[in-house]
CSV table of C-alpha atoms and ligand atoms in Angstrom, one decimal:
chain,number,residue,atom,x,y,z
A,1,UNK,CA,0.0,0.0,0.0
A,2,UNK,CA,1.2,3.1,-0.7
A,3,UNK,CA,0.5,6.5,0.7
A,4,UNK,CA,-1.7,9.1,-1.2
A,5,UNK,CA,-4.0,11.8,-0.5
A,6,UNK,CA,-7.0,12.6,-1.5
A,7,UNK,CA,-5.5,14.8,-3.9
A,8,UNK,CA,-4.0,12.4,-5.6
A,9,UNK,CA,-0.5,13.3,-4.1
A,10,UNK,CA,1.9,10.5,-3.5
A,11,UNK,CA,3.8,11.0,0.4
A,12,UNK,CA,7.3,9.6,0.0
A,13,UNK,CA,9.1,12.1,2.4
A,14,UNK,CA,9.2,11.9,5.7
A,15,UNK,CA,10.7,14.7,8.2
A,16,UNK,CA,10.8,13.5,12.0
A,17,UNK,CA,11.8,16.3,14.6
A,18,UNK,CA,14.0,14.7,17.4
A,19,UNK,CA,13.7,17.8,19.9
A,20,UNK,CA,12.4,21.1,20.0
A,21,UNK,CA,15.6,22.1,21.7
A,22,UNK,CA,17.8,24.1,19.8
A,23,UNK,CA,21.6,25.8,20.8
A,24,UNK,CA,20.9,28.7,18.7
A,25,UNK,CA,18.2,31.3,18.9
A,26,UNK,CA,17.7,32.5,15.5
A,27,UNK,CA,15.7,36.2,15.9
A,28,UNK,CA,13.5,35.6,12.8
A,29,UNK,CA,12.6,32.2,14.6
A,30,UNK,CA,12.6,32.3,18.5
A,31,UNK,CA,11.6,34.7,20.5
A,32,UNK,CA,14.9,34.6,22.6
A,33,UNK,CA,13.7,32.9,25.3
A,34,UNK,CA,13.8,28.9,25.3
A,35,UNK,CA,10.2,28.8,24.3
A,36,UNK,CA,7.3,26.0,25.1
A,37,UNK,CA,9.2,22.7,24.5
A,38,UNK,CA,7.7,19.6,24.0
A,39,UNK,CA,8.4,16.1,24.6
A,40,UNK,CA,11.1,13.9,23.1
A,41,UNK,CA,10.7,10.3,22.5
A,42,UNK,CA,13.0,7.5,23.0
A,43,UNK,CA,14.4,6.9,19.3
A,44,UNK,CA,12.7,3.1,19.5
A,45,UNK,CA,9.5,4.9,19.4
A,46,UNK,CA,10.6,7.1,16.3
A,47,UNK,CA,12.0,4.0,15.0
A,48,UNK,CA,8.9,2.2,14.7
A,49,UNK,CA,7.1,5.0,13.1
A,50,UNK,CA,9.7,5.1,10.8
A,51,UNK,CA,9.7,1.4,10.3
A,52,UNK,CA,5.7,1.6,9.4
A,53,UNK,CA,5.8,4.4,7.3
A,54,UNK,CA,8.3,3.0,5.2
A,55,UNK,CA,6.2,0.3,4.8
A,56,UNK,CA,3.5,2.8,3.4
A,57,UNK,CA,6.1,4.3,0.4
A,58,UNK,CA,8.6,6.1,2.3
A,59,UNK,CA,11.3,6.6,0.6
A,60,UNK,CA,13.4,9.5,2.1
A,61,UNK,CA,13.8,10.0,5.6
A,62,UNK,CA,15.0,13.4,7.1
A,63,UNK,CA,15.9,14.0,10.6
A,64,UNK,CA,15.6,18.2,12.1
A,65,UNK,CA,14.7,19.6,15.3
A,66,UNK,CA,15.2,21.8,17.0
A,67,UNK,CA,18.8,21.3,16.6
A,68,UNK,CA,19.1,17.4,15.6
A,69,UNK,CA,22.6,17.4,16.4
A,70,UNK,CA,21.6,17.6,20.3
A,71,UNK,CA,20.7,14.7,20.6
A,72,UNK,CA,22.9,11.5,21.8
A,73,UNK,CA,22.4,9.1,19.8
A,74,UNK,CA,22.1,10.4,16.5
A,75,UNK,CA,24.7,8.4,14.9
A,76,UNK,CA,23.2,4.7,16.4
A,77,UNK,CA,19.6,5.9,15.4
A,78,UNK,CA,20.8,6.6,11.6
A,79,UNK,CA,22.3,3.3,11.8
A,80,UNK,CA,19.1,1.5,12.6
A,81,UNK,CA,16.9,3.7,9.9
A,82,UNK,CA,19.8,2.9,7.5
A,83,UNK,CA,18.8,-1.2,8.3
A,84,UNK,CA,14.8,-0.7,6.8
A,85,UNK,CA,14.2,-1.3,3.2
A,86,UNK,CA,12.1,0.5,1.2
A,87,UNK,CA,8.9,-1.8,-1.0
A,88,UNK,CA,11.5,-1.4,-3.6
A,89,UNK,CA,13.7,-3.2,-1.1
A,90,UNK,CA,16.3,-0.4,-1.4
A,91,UNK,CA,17.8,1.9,2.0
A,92,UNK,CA,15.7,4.7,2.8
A,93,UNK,CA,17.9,7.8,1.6
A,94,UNK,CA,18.6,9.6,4.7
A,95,UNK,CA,19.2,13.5,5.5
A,96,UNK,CA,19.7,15.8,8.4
A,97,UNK,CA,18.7,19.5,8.3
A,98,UNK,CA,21.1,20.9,10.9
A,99,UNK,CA,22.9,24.5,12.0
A,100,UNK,CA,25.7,23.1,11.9
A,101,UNK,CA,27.5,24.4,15.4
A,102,UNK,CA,28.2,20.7,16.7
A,103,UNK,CA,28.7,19.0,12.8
A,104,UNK,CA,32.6,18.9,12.8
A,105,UNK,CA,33.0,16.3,14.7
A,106,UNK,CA,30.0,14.3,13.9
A,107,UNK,CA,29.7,14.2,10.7
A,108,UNK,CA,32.0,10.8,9.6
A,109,UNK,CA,30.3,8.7,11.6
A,110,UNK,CA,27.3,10.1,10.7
A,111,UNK,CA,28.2,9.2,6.9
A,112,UNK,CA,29.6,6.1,7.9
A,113,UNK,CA,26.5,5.0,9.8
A,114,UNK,CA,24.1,5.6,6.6
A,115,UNK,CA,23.4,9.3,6.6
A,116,UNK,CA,23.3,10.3,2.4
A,117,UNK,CA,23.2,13.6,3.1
A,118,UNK,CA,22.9,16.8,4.9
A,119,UNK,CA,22.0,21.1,4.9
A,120,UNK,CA,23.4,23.0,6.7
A,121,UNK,CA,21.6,26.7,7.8
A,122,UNK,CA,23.3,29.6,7.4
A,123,UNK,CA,21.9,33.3,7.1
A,124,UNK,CA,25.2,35.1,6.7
A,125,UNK,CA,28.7,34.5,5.6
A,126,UNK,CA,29.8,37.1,7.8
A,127,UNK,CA,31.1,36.2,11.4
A,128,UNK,CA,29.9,39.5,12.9
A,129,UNK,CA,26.5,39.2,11.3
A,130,UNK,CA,26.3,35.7,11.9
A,131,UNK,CA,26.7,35.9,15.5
A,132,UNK,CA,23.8,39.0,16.0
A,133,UNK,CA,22.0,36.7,13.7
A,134,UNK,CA,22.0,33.1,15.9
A,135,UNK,CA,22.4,35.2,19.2
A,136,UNK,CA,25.5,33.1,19.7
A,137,UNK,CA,29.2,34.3,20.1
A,138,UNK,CA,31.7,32.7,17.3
A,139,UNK,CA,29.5,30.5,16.0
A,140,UNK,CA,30.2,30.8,12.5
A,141,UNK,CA,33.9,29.5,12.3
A,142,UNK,CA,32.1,26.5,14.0
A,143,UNK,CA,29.7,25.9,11.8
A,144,UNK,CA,32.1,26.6,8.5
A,145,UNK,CA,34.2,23.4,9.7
A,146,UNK,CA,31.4,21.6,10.0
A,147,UNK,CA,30.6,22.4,6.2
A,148,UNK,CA,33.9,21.6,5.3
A,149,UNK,CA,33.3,18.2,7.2
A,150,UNK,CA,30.5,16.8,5.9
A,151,UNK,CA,32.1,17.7,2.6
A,152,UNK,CA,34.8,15.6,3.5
A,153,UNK,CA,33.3,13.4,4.6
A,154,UNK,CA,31.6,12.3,1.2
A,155,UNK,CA,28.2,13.6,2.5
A,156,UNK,CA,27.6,15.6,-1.4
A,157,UNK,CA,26.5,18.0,-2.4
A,158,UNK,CA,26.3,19.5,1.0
A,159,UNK,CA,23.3,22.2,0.8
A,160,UNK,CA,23.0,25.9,3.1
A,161,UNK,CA,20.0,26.9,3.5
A,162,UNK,CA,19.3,30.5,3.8
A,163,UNK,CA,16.5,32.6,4.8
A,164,UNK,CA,16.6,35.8,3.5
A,165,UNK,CA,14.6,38.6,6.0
A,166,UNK,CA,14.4,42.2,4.5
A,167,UNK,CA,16.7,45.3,5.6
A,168,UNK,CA,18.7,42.5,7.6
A,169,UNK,CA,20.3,40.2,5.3
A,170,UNK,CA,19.6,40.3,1.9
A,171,UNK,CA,22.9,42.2,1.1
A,172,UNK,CA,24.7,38.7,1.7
A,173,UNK,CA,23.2,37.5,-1.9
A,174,UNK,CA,26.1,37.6,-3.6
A,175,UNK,CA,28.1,36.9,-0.7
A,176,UNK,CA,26.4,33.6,-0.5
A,177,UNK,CA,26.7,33.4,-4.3
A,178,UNK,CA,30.6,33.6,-3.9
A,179,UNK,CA,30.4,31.1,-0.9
A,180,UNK,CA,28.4,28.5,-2.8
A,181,UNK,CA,31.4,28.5,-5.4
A,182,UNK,CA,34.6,28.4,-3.1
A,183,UNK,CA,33.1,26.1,-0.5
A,184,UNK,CA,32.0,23.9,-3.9
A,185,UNK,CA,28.0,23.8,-1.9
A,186,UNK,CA,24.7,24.1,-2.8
A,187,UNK,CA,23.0,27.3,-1.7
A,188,UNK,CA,19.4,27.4,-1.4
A,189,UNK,CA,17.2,30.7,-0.5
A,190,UNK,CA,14.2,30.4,1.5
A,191,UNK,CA,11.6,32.9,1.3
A,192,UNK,CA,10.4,33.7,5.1
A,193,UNK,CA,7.3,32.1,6.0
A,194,UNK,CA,4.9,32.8,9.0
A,195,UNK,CA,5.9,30.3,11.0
A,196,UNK,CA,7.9,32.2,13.5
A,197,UNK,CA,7.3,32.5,17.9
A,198,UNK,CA,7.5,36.5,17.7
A,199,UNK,CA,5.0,36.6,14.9
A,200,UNK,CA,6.8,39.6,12.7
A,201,UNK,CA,5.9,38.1,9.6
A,202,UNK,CA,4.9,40.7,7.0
A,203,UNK,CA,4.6,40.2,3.2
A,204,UNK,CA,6.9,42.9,2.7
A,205,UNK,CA,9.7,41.4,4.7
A,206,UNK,CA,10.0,38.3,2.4
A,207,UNK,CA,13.0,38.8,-0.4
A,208,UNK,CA,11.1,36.8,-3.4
A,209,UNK,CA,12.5,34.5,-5.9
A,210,UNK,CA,12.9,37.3,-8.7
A,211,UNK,CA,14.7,39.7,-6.5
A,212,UNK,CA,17.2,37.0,-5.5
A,213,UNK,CA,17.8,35.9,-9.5
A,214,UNK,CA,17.7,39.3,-10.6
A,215,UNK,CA,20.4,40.5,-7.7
A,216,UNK,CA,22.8,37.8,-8.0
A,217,UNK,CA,22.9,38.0,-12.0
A,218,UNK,CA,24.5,41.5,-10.8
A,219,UNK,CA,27.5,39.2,-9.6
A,220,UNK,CA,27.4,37.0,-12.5
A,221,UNK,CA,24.5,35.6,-15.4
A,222,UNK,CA,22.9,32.2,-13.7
A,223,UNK,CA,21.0,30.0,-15.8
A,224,UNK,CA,17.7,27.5,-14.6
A,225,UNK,CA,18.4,24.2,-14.5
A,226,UNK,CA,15.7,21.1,-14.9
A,227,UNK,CA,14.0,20.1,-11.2
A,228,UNK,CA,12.2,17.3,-10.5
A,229,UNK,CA,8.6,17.8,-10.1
A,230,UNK,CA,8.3,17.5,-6.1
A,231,UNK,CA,11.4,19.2,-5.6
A,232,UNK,CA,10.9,22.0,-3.7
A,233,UNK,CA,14.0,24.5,-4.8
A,234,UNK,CA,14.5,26.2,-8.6
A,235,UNK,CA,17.8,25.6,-9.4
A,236,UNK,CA,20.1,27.7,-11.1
A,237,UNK,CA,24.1,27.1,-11.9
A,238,UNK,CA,26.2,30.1,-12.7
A,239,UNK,CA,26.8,30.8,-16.5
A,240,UNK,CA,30.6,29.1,-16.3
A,241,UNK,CA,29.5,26.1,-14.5
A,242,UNK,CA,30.8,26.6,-11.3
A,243,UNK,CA,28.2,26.4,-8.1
A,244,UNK,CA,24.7,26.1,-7.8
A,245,UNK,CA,22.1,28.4,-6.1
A,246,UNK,CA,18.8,27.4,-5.3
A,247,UNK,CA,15.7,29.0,-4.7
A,248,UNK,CA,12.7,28.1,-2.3
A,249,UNK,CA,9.6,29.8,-2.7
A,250,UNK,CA,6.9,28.9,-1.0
A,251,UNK,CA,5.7,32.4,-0.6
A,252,UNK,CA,5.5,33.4,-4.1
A,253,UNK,CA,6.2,30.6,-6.2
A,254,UNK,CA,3.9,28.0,-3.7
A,255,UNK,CA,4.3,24.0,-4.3
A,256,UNK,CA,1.8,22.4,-2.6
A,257,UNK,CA,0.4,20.9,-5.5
A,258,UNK,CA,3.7,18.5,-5.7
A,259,UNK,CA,4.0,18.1,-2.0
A,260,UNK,CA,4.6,14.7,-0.8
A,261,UNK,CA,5.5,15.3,2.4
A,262,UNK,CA,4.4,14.2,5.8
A,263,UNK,CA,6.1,15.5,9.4
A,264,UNK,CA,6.1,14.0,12.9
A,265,UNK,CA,7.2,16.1,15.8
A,266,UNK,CA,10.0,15.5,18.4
A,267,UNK,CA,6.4,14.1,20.6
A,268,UNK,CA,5.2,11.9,17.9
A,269,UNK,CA,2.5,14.3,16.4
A,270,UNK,CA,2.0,13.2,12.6
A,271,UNK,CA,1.5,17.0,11.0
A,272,UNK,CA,0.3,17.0,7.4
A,273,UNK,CA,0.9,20.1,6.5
A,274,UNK,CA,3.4,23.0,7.8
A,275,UNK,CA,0.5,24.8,8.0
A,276,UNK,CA,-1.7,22.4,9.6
A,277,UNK,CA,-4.1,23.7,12.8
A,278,UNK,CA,-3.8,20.8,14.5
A,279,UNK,CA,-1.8,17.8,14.7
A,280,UNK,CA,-2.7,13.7,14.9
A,281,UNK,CA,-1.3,12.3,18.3
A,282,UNK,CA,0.5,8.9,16.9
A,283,UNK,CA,2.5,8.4,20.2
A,284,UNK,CA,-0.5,8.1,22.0
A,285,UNK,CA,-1.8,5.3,20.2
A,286,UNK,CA,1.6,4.0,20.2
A,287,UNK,CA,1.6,4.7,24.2
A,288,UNK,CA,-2.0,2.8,24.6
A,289,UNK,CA,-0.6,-0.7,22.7
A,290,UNK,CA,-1.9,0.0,19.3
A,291,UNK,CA,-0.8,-2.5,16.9
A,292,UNK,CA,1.2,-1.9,13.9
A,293,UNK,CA,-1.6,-2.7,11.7
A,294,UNK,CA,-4.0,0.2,14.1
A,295,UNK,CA,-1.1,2.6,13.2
A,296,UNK,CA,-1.1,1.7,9.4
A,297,UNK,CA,-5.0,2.6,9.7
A,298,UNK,CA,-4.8,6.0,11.5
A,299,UNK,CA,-1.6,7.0,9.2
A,300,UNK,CA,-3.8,6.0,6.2
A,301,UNK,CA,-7.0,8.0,7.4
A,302,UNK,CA,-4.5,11.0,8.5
A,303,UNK,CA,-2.7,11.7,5.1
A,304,UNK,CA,-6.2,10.7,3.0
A,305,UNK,CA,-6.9,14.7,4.5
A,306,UNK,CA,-3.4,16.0,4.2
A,307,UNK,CA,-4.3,19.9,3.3
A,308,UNK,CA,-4.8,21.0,0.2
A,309,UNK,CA,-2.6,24.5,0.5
A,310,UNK,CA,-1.2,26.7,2.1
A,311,UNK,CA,-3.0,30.0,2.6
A,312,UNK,CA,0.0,32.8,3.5
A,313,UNK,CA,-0.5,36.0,2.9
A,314,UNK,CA,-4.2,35.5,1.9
A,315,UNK,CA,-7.1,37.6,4.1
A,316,UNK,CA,-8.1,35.5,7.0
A,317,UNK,CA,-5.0,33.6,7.1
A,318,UNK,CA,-4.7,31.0,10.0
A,319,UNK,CA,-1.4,30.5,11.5
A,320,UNK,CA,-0.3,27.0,12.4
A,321,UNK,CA,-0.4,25.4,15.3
A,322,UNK,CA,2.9,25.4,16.2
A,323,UNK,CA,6.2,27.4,14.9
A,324,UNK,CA,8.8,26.3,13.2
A,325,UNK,CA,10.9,25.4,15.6
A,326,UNK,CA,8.6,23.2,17.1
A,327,UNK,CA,7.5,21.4,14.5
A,328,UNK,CA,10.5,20.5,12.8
A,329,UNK,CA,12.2,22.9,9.5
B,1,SAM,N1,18.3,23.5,13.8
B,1,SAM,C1,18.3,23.0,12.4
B,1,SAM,C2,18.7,24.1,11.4
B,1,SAM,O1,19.1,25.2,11.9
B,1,SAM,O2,18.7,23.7,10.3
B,1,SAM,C3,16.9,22.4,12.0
B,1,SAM,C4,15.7,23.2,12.4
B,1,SAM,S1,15.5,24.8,11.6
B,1,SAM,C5,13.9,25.3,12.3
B,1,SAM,C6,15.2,24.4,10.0
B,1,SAM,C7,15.3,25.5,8.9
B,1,SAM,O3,14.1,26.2,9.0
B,1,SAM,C8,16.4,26.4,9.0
B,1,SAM,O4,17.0,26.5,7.8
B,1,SAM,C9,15.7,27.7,9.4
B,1,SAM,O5,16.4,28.8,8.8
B,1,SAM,C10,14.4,27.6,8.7
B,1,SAM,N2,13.3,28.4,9.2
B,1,SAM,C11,13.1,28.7,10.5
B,1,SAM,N3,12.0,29.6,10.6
B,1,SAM,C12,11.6,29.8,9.3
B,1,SAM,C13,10.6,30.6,8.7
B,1,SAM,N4,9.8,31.3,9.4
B,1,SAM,N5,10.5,30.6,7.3
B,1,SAM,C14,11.4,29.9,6.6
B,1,SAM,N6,12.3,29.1,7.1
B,1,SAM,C15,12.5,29.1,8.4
């Protein structure tokens, strides 16, 4: 069986959060303090969620937080995700969405336990600006090892995520366009969605997709490349062939219609959508003895009403029930 909503939209990707804790405290994502923080399971309990859903068509597993990395026992619970097969009997690719401060040290083992790859955030390539950024002293030099690392380390292409905020840090485009080509990584834009705990969302502070083209052809001429359909990011390369930028755009270039995504939180909430008011409590089940084949069934009924859309920026606009960092980026 596999897993499909009622819009016809297959759900191969899979995104679990393993805390709500994070080291850094992003200002266009936390509020500064440590926030409302939820439970964190044992990873048996993720594991067997895991387990079932890739019996349902999961094909790609990614791990976020929070900060991930936080976490003992990263590295053993990549190797036992790395052990389930597919229905086309193949490993589950497996990713981690991290910052990147702890990654140094962590990320060979992480490879050689089975993790494919991994994207790291960055929103600046400038120490100073970095640090007011993450609210955390030196933590860029930190988190450019850990880039170099995982590069290393075979985990390829390694991908930095960036969200651009206007009046803040869109002027580090092209430094990020520069970055992408000496580092020899992917750069991906993300256009700032409300899913923040201060709630300073406006549509004017998003930097859209055709500013970021049209600003970093200033630095040099970039050219689209082919994407596959559910893949979230345009993707561009520079005119010469050296580095690749890409461009998330949920705000003004939405993808919804090719999602095939499904989330469960660091406490076992399944969440359909970013967006979604409420959540589906799997633990609970899980907690109260349900059998494997009583989880299939609520998974099954649970995705059949994954949302349709999203509806940012539009009059009457419902913000999710959690924020980001709570729900897992
Ligand atoms: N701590 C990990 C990290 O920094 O990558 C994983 C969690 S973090 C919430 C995941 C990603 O979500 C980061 O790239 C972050 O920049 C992004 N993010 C957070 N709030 C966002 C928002 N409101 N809109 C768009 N992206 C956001």
């Amino acid at each position: 069986m596999f897993l499909t909503d009622k819009f016809g939209r297959s759900i191969h990707d899979l995104r679990i959060s393993i805390t709500d804790r994070c080291n850094y405290r992003c200002v266009y994502c936390r509020t500064g303090t440590n926030g409302a923080a939820y439970a964190e399971l044992p990873f048996e309990d993720y594991l067997r969620m895991a387990r079932i859903l890739v019996g349902l068509g999961i094909t790609k597993i990614r791990l976020t937080g929070g900060e991930p990395l936080l976490r003992k026992g990263i590295v053993e619970f990549v190797r036992d995700l790395a052990k389930l097969r597919t229905l086309q009997g193949q490993k589950p690719e497996i990713a981690l969405t991290t910052n990147g401060h702890l990654l140094a040290e962590i990320a060979q083992p992480l490879k050689d336990a089975g993790l494919d790859r991994v994207t790291v955030s960055m929103d600046a390539v400038d120490p100073e600006r970095f640090a007011r950024i993450t609210r955390v002293p030196n933590g860029y030099e930190s988190v450019l090892a850990g880039v170099r690392a995982s590069r290393q380390a075979g985990l390829d292409p390694v991908k930095i995520n960036c969200v651009l905020l206007r009046g803040f840090n869109e002027d580090q485009i092209i430094p990020f366009g520069m970055f992408a080509r000496e580092e020899r990584v992917v750069v991906r834009f993300i256009e700032f969605m409300p899913l923040e705990e201060d709630r300073v969302w406006t549509p004017e502070i998003v930097v859209r997709l055709d500013e970021i083209v049209r600003r970093m052809a200033e630095y040099l001429p970039l050219e689209e490349m082919a994407h596959e359909r559910s893949e979230t990011a345009r993707r561009y390369r520079f005119h010469d062939g050296v580095g690749e930028i890409g461009i998330i755009a949920p705000v003004s270039h939405p993808f919804c219609g090719h999602c095939s995504r499904i989330r469960i939180t660091s406490d076992g909430k399944l969440r359909t959508c970013l967006f979604s008011a409420w959540d589906h409590d799997l633990h609970e089940l899980m907690r109260r003895g349900a059998t494997d084949e009583k989880l299939t069934e609520f998974i099954v009924e649970v995705v059949e009403k994954k949302e349709e859309r999203h509806h940012i920026g539009e009059p009457g606009f419902v913000p999710a029930s959690r924020t980001m960092v709570h729900i897992g980026g």
